[in-house]
CSV table of C-alpha atoms and ligand atoms in Angstrom, one decimal:
chain,number,residue,atom,x,y,z
A,5,UNK,CA,-41.8,91.3,-38.3
A,6,UNK,CA,-38.9,88.9,-38.9
A,7,UNK,CA,-36.2,89.3,-36.3
A,8,UNK,CA,-32.3,88.8,-36.4
A,9,UNK,CA,-30.9,87.1,-33.4
A,10,UNK,CA,-27.5,87.8,-32.5
A,11,UNK,CA,-25.1,85.5,-30.4
A,12,UNK,CA,-23.9,87.1,-27.1
A,13,UNK,CA,-20.6,85.3,-26.9
A,14,UNK,CA,-18.9,84.6,-23.4
A,15,UNK,CA,-16.4,87.2,-24.5
A,16,UNK,CA,-19.2,89.9,-25.1
A,17,UNK,CA,-21.1,88.9,-21.9
A,18,UNK,CA,-17.9,89.6,-19.9
A,19,UNK,CA,-17.3,92.9,-21.6
A,20,UNK,CA,-21.1,93.8,-21.0
A,21,UNK,CA,-20.6,93.0,-17.4
A,22,UNK,CA,-17.4,95.0,-17.1
A,23,UNK,CA,-18.7,97.8,-18.9
A,24,UNK,CA,-19.5,100.6,-16.5
A,25,UNK,CA,-23.2,101.0,-16.4
A,26,UNK,CA,-25.5,103.5,-15.0
A,27,UNK,CA,-29.1,102.6,-14.0
A,28,UNK,CA,-31.5,105.4,-14.0
A,29,UNK,CA,-35.0,103.7,-14.1
A,30,UNK,CA,-35.5,101.2,-11.0
A,31,UNK,CA,-38.3,101.1,-8.5
A,32,UNK,CA,-37.0,99.9,-5.3
A,33,UNK,CA,-40.2,98.5,-4.7
A,34,UNK,CA,-40.0,96.5,-7.8
A,35,UNK,CA,-37.0,94.7,-6.5
A,36,UNK,CA,-38.9,92.8,-3.9
A,37,UNK,CA,-38.1,89.2,-4.9
A,38,UNK,CA,-40.7,86.5,-3.9
A,39,UNK,CA,-38.6,85.2,-1.3
A,40,UNK,CA,-38.0,88.3,0.5
A,41,UNK,CA,-41.6,89.1,0.2
A,42,UNK,CA,-42.7,86.0,1.9
A,43,UNK,CA,-40.1,86.5,4.5
A,44,UNK,CA,-41.1,90.0,5.2
A,45,UNK,CA,-44.8,89.0,5.4
A,46,UNK,CA,-43.9,86.3,8.1
A,47,UNK,CA,-41.8,88.9,9.8
A,48,UNK,CA,-44.6,91.5,10.1
A,49,UNK,CA,-47.5,89.0,10.5
A,50,UNK,CA,-49.1,90.2,7.2
A,51,UNK,CA,-51.7,88.0,5.5
A,52,UNK,CA,-51.6,88.6,1.8
A,53,UNK,CA,-55.2,88.5,0.1
A,54,UNK,CA,-56.4,85.2,-1.0
A,55,UNK,CA,-55.8,86.4,-4.8
A,56,UNK,CA,-52.2,86.6,-4.1
A,57,UNK,CA,-50.0,83.7,-5.4
A,58,UNK,CA,-49.2,81.7,-2.4
A,59,UNK,CA,-45.8,80.3,-3.3
A,60,UNK,CA,-42.6,81.7,-5.0
A,61,UNK,CA,-43.4,79.4,-7.9
A,62,UNK,CA,-46.8,80.5,-8.5
A,63,UNK,CA,-45.6,84.2,-8.0
A,64,UNK,CA,-43.1,83.4,-11.0
A,65,UNK,CA,-46.0,82.2,-13.1
A,66,UNK,CA,-48.0,85.2,-12.4
A,67,UNK,CA,-45.1,87.3,-13.4
A,68,UNK,CA,-44.9,85.6,-16.7
A,69,UNK,CA,-48.5,86.6,-17.4
A,70,UNK,CA,-49.2,90.3,-17.1
A,71,UNK,CA,-51.5,91.5,-19.6
A,72,UNK,CA,-50.6,95.2,-19.4
A,73,UNK,CA,-49.2,97.9,-16.9
A,74,UNK,CA,-52.4,98.0,-14.8
A,75,UNK,CA,-52.4,94.2,-14.3
A,76,UNK,CA,-48.8,94.5,-13.1
A,77,UNK,CA,-49.4,97.5,-10.9
A,78,UNK,CA,-52.6,95.8,-9.2
A,79,UNK,CA,-50.1,92.9,-8.2
A,80,UNK,CA,-47.2,95.2,-7.3
A,81,UNK,CA,-49.2,97.4,-4.7
A,82,UNK,CA,-50.2,94.4,-2.9
A,83,UNK,CA,-46.7,93.0,-3.0
A,84,UNK,CA,-45.3,96.0,-1.4
A,85,UNK,CA,-47.7,95.9,1.6
A,86,UNK,CA,-45.2,93.6,3.3
A,87,UNK,CA,-42.8,96.5,3.8
A,88,UNK,CA,-43.5,98.0,7.2
A,89,UNK,CA,-40.3,98.8,9.2
A,90,UNK,CA,-37.0,100.8,8.4
A,91,UNK,CA,-35.1,97.6,8.6
A,92,UNK,CA,-37.6,96.2,5.8
A,93,UNK,CA,-36.9,99.1,3.5
A,94,UNK,CA,-33.0,99.0,4.3
A,95,UNK,CA,-33.1,95.1,3.5
A,96,UNK,CA,-34.9,95.7,0.2
A,97,UNK,CA,-32.5,98.4,-0.9
A,98,UNK,CA,-29.5,96.7,0.1
A,99,UNK,CA,-30.3,93.7,-2.0
A,100,UNK,CA,-30.9,95.5,-4.8
A,101,UNK,CA,-27.4,97.5,-4.7
A,102,UNK,CA,-25.5,94.2,-4.1
A,103,UNK,CA,-27.1,92.7,-7.2
A,104,UNK,CA,-26.6,96.0,-9.1
A,105,UNK,CA,-23.1,96.1,-8.1
A,106,UNK,CA,-22.3,92.4,-9.2
A,107,UNK,CA,-23.6,93.2,-12.6
A,108,UNK,CA,-21.2,96.0,-13.0
A,109,UNK,CA,-23.6,99.1,-12.2
A,110,UNK,CA,-21.5,101.7,-10.7
A,111,UNK,CA,-24.0,104.5,-10.4
A,112,UNK,CA,-27.8,103.9,-9.5
A,113,UNK,CA,-30.7,106.7,-9.6
A,114,UNK,CA,-33.4,104.8,-7.7
A,115,UNK,CA,-37.3,105.3,-7.5
A,116,UNK,CA,-39.5,104.9,-4.6
A,117,UNK,CA,-43.3,105.5,-4.1
A,118,UNK,CA,-44.0,107.2,-0.8
A,119,UNK,CA,-47.9,107.3,-1.3
A,120,UNK,CA,-47.8,103.5,-1.6
A,121,UNK,CA,-46.5,103.4,1.9
A,122,UNK,CA,-48.3,106.6,3.5
A,123,UNK,CA,-51.8,105.3,2.7
A,124,UNK,CA,-51.0,102.2,4.7
A,125,UNK,CA,-49.9,104.2,7.5
A,126,UNK,CA,-46.1,103.9,7.1
A,127,UNK,CA,-44.4,107.2,7.7
A,128,UNK,CA,-42.2,109.0,5.3
A,129,UNK,CA,-39.4,109.0,7.9
A,130,UNK,CA,-39.4,105.2,8.2
A,131,UNK,CA,-39.3,104.7,4.5
A,132,UNK,CA,-36.5,107.5,3.7
A,133,UNK,CA,-34.5,106.5,6.7
A,134,UNK,CA,-34.4,102.7,5.7
A,135,UNK,CA,-33.7,103.5,2.1
A,136,UNK,CA,-31.1,106.5,2.6
A,137,UNK,CA,-29.1,104.2,5.1
A,138,UNK,CA,-28.9,101.4,2.4
A,139,UNK,CA,-27.9,104.0,-0.1
A,140,UNK,CA,-25.1,105.3,2.2
A,141,UNK,CA,-23.9,101.7,3.1
A,142,UNK,CA,-23.9,100.8,-0.6
A,143,UNK,CA,-21.6,103.9,-1.2
A,144,UNK,CA,-19.3,102.8,1.6
A,145,UNK,CA,-19.2,99.1,1.1
A,146,UNK,CA,-19.3,98.9,-2.6
A,147,UNK,CA,-17.8,102.3,-3.8
A,148,UNK,CA,-20.8,102.8,-5.9
A,149,UNK,CA,-22.9,106.1,-6.2
A,150,UNK,CA,-26.5,106.5,-6.1
A,151,UNK,CA,-29.4,109.1,-6.0
A,152,UNK,CA,-32.8,108.7,-4.3
A,153,UNK,CA,-35.8,109.9,-6.4
A,154,UNK,CA,-39.3,110.2,-5.0
A,155,UNK,CA,-42.0,109.3,-7.3
A,156,UNK,CA,-45.8,110.5,-7.2
A,157,UNK,CA,-48.4,108.0,-8.1
A,158,UNK,CA,-50.5,109.5,-10.9
A,159,UNK,CA,-53.6,107.5,-10.2
A,160,UNK,CA,-53.9,109.7,-7.0
A,161,UNK,CA,-55.0,113.3,-6.9
A,162,UNK,CA,-52.6,116.0,-7.4
A,163,UNK,CA,-53.4,117.4,-4.1
A,164,UNK,CA,-52.1,114.4,-2.5
A,165,UNK,CA,-48.9,114.8,-4.5
A,166,UNK,CA,-48.6,118.4,-3.3
A,167,UNK,CA,-48.9,117.3,0.3
A,168,UNK,CA,-46.2,114.7,-0.1
A,169,UNK,CA,-43.9,117.1,-1.7
A,170,UNK,CA,-44.4,119.6,1.4
A,171,UNK,CA,-43.8,116.8,3.7
A,172,UNK,CA,-40.5,115.8,1.8
A,173,UNK,CA,-39.0,119.2,2.1
A,174,UNK,CA,-36.5,118.5,4.7
A,175,UNK,CA,-35.2,115.6,2.6
A,176,UNK,CA,-34.7,117.7,-0.6
A,177,UNK,CA,-33.0,120.4,1.5
A,178,UNK,CA,-30.4,118.0,2.9
A,179,UNK,CA,-30.0,116.4,-0.6
A,180,UNK,CA,-31.3,113.0,0.9
A,181,UNK,CA,-34.0,112.9,-2.0
A,182,UNK,CA,-32.4,114.2,-5.3
A,183,UNK,CA,-35.3,114.3,-7.6
A,184,UNK,CA,-38.9,113.9,-8.5
A,185,UNK,CA,-40.6,111.3,-11.0
A,186,UNK,CA,-44.2,110.3,-11.9
A,187,UNK,CA,-45.2,106.8,-12.2
A,188,UNK,CA,-48.3,104.4,-12.0
A,189,UNK,CA,-51.2,103.9,-14.4
A,190,UNK,CA,-50.1,106.2,-17.5
A,191,UNK,CA,-52.9,106.6,-20.1
A,192,UNK,CA,-55.9,107.8,-17.9
A,193,UNK,CA,-53.5,110.3,-15.9
A,194,UNK,CA,-51.7,112.6,-18.4
A,195,UNK,CA,-48.7,114.7,-17.1
A,196,UNK,CA,-50.6,118.0,-17.2
A,197,UNK,CA,-52.4,116.9,-14.0
A,198,UNK,CA,-49.4,117.4,-12.0
A,199,UNK,CA,-48.1,120.7,-13.5
A,200,UNK,CA,-48.7,122.1,-9.9
A,201,UNK,CA,-46.8,119.5,-8.0
A,202,UNK,CA,-43.6,120.0,-10.3
A,203,UNK,CA,-44.0,123.9,-10.1
A,204,UNK,CA,-44.3,123.7,-6.4
A,205,UNK,CA,-41.1,121.7,-6.0
A,206,UNK,CA,-39.2,123.8,-8.5
A,207,UNK,CA,-40.3,126.9,-6.8
A,208,UNK,CA,-38.9,125.5,-3.5
A,209,UNK,CA,-35.6,123.8,-5.2
A,210,UNK,CA,-34.7,125.4,-8.5
A,211,UNK,CA,-31.9,123.0,-9.3
A,212,UNK,CA,-34.0,119.8,-8.3
A,213,UNK,CA,-33.6,117.0,-11.0
A,214,UNK,CA,-37.2,116.2,-12.7
A,215,UNK,CA,-38.2,113.2,-14.5
A,216,UNK,CA,-41.5,111.5,-15.2
A,217,UNK,CA,-42.7,108.1,-16.9
A,218,UNK,CA,-44.2,109.0,-20.4
A,219,UNK,CA,-44.6,107.2,-23.6
A,220,UNK,CA,-44.7,103.6,-22.1
A,221,UNK,CA,-48.4,103.0,-22.8
A,222,UNK,CA,-49.3,106.7,-23.5
A,223,UNK,CA,-48.6,108.2,-27.0
A,224,UNK,CA,-45.6,110.4,-27.9
A,225,UNK,CA,-47.7,113.7,-26.7
A,226,UNK,CA,-47.2,112.4,-23.2
A,227,UNK,CA,-43.5,112.7,-23.6
A,228,UNK,CA,-44.0,116.4,-25.1
A,229,UNK,CA,-46.2,117.5,-22.4
A,230,UNK,CA,-44.0,116.0,-19.7
A,231,UNK,CA,-41.1,118.3,-21.3
A,232,UNK,CA,-43.2,121.4,-21.9
A,233,UNK,CA,-45.6,121.4,-18.7
A,234,UNK,CA,-43.5,119.6,-16.1
A,235,UNK,CA,-40.1,121.0,-17.3
A,236,UNK,CA,-38.5,117.4,-16.8
A,237,UNK,CA,-35.0,116.9,-18.1
A,238,UNK,CA,-35.4,113.0,-18.5
A,239,UNK,CA,-38.0,110.7,-19.7
A,240,UNK,CA,-38.7,107.4,-18.1
A,241,UNK,CA,-39.5,104.9,-21.0
A,242,UNK,CA,-40.4,107.5,-23.9
A,243,UNK,CA,-40.5,104.4,-26.4
A,244,UNK,CA,-43.6,105.9,-28.3
A,245,UNK,CA,-41.4,109.0,-29.0
A,246,UNK,CA,-40.4,106.8,-32.2
A,247,UNK,CA,-43.8,108.0,-33.5
A,248,UNK,CA,-42.6,111.7,-34.0
A,249,UNK,CA,-39.8,112.7,-36.2
A,250,UNK,CA,-39.8,116.2,-34.7
A,251,UNK,CA,-39.9,114.8,-31.2
A,252,UNK,CA,-36.9,112.6,-31.6
A,253,UNK,CA,-35.1,115.5,-33.3
A,254,UNK,CA,-35.8,117.5,-30.2
A,255,UNK,CA,-34.6,114.8,-27.7
A,256,UNK,CA,-31.2,114.6,-29.7
A,257,UNK,CA,-30.9,118.3,-29.9
A,258,UNK,CA,-31.6,119.1,-26.4
A,259,UNK,CA,-30.0,115.8,-25.2
A,260,UNK,CA,-33.0,114.5,-23.3
A,261,UNK,CA,-32.2,111.1,-22.0
A,262,UNK,CA,-34.9,108.2,-22.3
A,263,UNK,CA,-34.6,105.6,-19.6
A,264,UNK,CA,-35.5,102.5,-21.5
A,265,UNK,CA,-36.5,99.2,-19.9
A,266,UNK,CA,-36.4,96.5,-22.6
A,267,UNK,CA,-37.4,93.4,-20.7
A,268,UNK,CA,-40.0,95.4,-18.8
A,269,UNK,CA,-41.6,96.4,-22.0
A,270,UNK,CA,-41.9,92.8,-23.2
A,271,UNK,CA,-43.5,91.5,-19.9
A,272,UNK,CA,-46.0,94.5,-19.9
A,273,UNK,CA,-46.9,93.8,-23.6
A,274,UNK,CA,-45.7,97.0,-24.6
A,275,UNK,CA,-43.7,95.2,-27.6
A,276,UNK,CA,-43.8,91.5,-28.3
A,277,UNK,CA,-40.0,91.3,-28.4
A,278,UNK,CA,-37.1,93.1,-27.2
A,279,UNK,CA,-36.1,93.4,-31.1
A,280,UNK,CA,-39.2,95.4,-31.8
A,281,UNK,CA,-38.0,98.2,-29.5
A,282,UNK,CA,-36.7,101.4,-31.5
A,283,UNK,CA,-33.3,101.1,-29.9
A,284,UNK,CA,-31.4,101.1,-33.2
A,285,UNK,CA,-33.6,104.1,-34.5
A,286,UNK,CA,-32.8,105.9,-31.3
A,287,UNK,CA,-29.0,105.4,-31.7
A,288,UNK,CA,-29.1,106.3,-35.3
A,289,UNK,CA,-31.0,109.6,-34.7
A,290,UNK,CA,-28.8,110.5,-31.7
A,291,UNK,CA,-31.6,110.2,-29.0
A,292,UNK,CA,-29.6,109.5,-25.9
A,293,UNK,CA,-31.0,106.6,-23.8
A,294,UNK,CA,-29.9,104.2,-21.0
A,295,UNK,CA,-30.9,100.6,-20.5
A,296,UNK,CA,-32.7,99.8,-17.2
A,297,UNK,CA,-34.5,97.0,-15.3
A,298,UNK,CA,-37.5,98.9,-14.1
A,299,UNK,CA,-39.0,96.3,-11.6
A,300,UNK,CA,-36.4,93.4,-12.0
A,301,UNK,CA,-38.0,91.1,-9.3
A,302,UNK,CA,-40.9,91.1,-11.6
A,303,UNK,CA,-39.6,91.3,-15.1
A,304,UNK,CA,-37.1,88.5,-15.2
A,305,UNK,CA,-33.9,90.6,-14.8
A,306,UNK,CA,-31.4,93.0,-13.6
A,307,UNK,CA,-29.6,95.6,-15.5
A,308,UNK,CA,-27.0,93.2,-17.2
A,309,UNK,CA,-29.8,90.8,-18.3
A,310,UNK,CA,-31.3,93.8,-20.0
A,311,UNK,CA,-28.0,94.7,-21.7
A,312,UNK,CA,-27.6,91.0,-22.8
A,313,UNK,CA,-31.4,90.8,-24.2
A,314,UNK,CA,-30.6,94.1,-26.1
A,315,UNK,CA,-27.3,92.6,-27.6
A,316,UNK,CA,-29.2,89.5,-28.7
A,317,UNK,CA,-31.5,91.3,-30.8
A,318,UNK,CA,-29.4,94.4,-32.0
A,319,UNK,CA,-25.9,93.0,-32.2
A,320,UNK,CA,-24.2,96.1,-31.3
A,321,UNK,CA,-20.4,96.5,-31.6
A,322,UNK,CA,-17.9,97.7,-29.1
A,323,UNK,CA,-18.0,101.3,-30.3
A,324,UNK,CA,-22.0,101.4,-30.1
A,325,UNK,CA,-21.9,99.8,-26.7
A,326,UNK,CA,-19.2,102.6,-25.6
A,327,UNK,CA,-21.6,105.3,-27.0
A,328,UNK,CA,-24.5,103.7,-25.1
A,329,UNK,CA,-22.5,103.6,-22.0
A,330,UNK,CA,-21.2,107.1,-22.2
A,331,UNK,CA,-24.7,108.4,-23.0
A,332,UNK,CA,-25.7,106.9,-19.8
A,333,UNK,CA,-23.1,108.7,-17.7
A,334,UNK,CA,-23.7,112.1,-19.6
A,335,UNK,CA,-27.4,111.8,-18.6
A,336,UNK,CA,-26.8,110.9,-15.0
A,337,UNK,CA,-27.4,113.4,-12.0
A,338,UNK,CA,-24.0,112.8,-10.3
A,339,UNK,CA,-21.5,115.5,-10.5
A,340,UNK,CA,-19.0,116.1,-13.1
A,341,UNK,CA,-16.1,114.6,-11.1
A,342,UNK,CA,-17.9,111.4,-10.8
A,343,UNK,CA,-18.9,111.4,-14.4
A,344,UNK,CA,-15.1,112.0,-15.3
A,345,UNK,CA,-14.3,108.9,-13.3
A,346,UNK,CA,-16.8,106.7,-14.9
A,347,UNK,CA,-15.7,107.8,-18.4
A,348,UNK,CA,-12.2,106.7,-17.6
A,349,UNK,CA,-13.4,103.5,-16.7
A,350,UNK,CA,-15.3,103.1,-19.7
A,351,UNK,CA,-12.1,104.0,-21.6
A,352,UNK,CA,-10.1,101.3,-19.6
A,353,UNK,CA,-12.6,98.6,-20.3
A,354,UNK,CA,-12.9,99.3,-24.0
A,355,UNK,CA,-9.1,99.4,-24.6
A,356,UNK,CA,-9.0,96.1,-22.9
A,357,UNK,CA,-11.7,94.3,-25.5
A,358,UNK,CA,-11.0,96.3,-28.5
A,359,UNK,CA,-8.7,93.6,-30.1
A,360,UNK,CA,-11.0,90.7,-29.0
A,361,UNK,CA,-14.6,91.6,-29.9
B,404,LIG,N1,-44.4,101.6,-11.1
B,404,LIG,C1,-43.6,100.7,-11.2
B,404,LIG,N2,-43.1,100.1,-12.4
B,404,LIG,C2,-43.8,101.0,-13.3
B,404,LIG,C3,-43.9,101.1,-14.7
B,404,LIG,N3,-43.2,100.4,-15.5
B,404,LIG,N4,-44.8,102.3,-15.1
B,404,LIG,C4,-45.4,102.9,-14.4
B,404,LIG,N5,-45.2,102.8,-13.2
B,404,LIG,C5,-44.6,102.0,-12.6
B,405,LIG,ZN1,-41.0,102.5,-14.2
């Protein structure tokens, strides 16, 4: 397939940076940069396995050569083993919020994987306390907003997921955790395995926000079954929805947002190039999507890098970028007041650039 490449001029880069952005697909454990990883390993006296790259440079080389999602996950779960104390989780999340703010990301909905920590003997209280304090401090220091979303690991039994949901009850009650997601190895673990987990949480908290990874490596029926069986209102990735006209029609009619992750899809060999993603098709069909970084420490870029990568492949104009930004706001789980504020900021930035782009 031949690819057109578009220039992302200095002016366009400035515009994309200023354009108010919302991030909906970000694993906090996936923001663990190698320098922090080695620092925490030292601080917590953790010896990484001999197969783990021993230097920052060797980590980067490893990150350029993931063969697929599972190959990445095998590394990612070892990497997160350096996270032990409340302070570690705080430092991790604060580093992300600092970078996201510098990129012009004004609202972040961030995932964490409690089971990846519980199985190492780290309590949910330690994890949530560190992460939620960082969320609070990001709001006060940067004026940005955020939501915490707990994910279940689909390679673990659903009974385990049920237990985690029970133990997180107080955090859902207090609104400290806002939603539920489903991640990890997709193809062998279809969404219907987790029907009971999602039903349990919905029965306790009917208004809870629900999402699931689907259609990253799995086919488009994973997206349909996440909607039908888990009753999610958002889909993480969902790129394989492109294979079904009727599904795209449904996503458009029901305004179900896909949280796309372009650089991740290239690094995990979902596509060979960002230009092969169906981003223009989704825009044309009215399928709402946002652009996200997934695991930026591993995939070579934060949210702005993903926006720039999309621009260099699709060359969107100001109106199209405005639509993408507004779709991200509409699909966010913040309140209507905050959405209104963000929409006004979008108008302001777009007016500033309308004559120069
Ligand atoms: N966990 C972290 N990143 C993930 C991804 N891209 N897909 C599934 N699970 C993940
Ligand atoms: Zn993800």
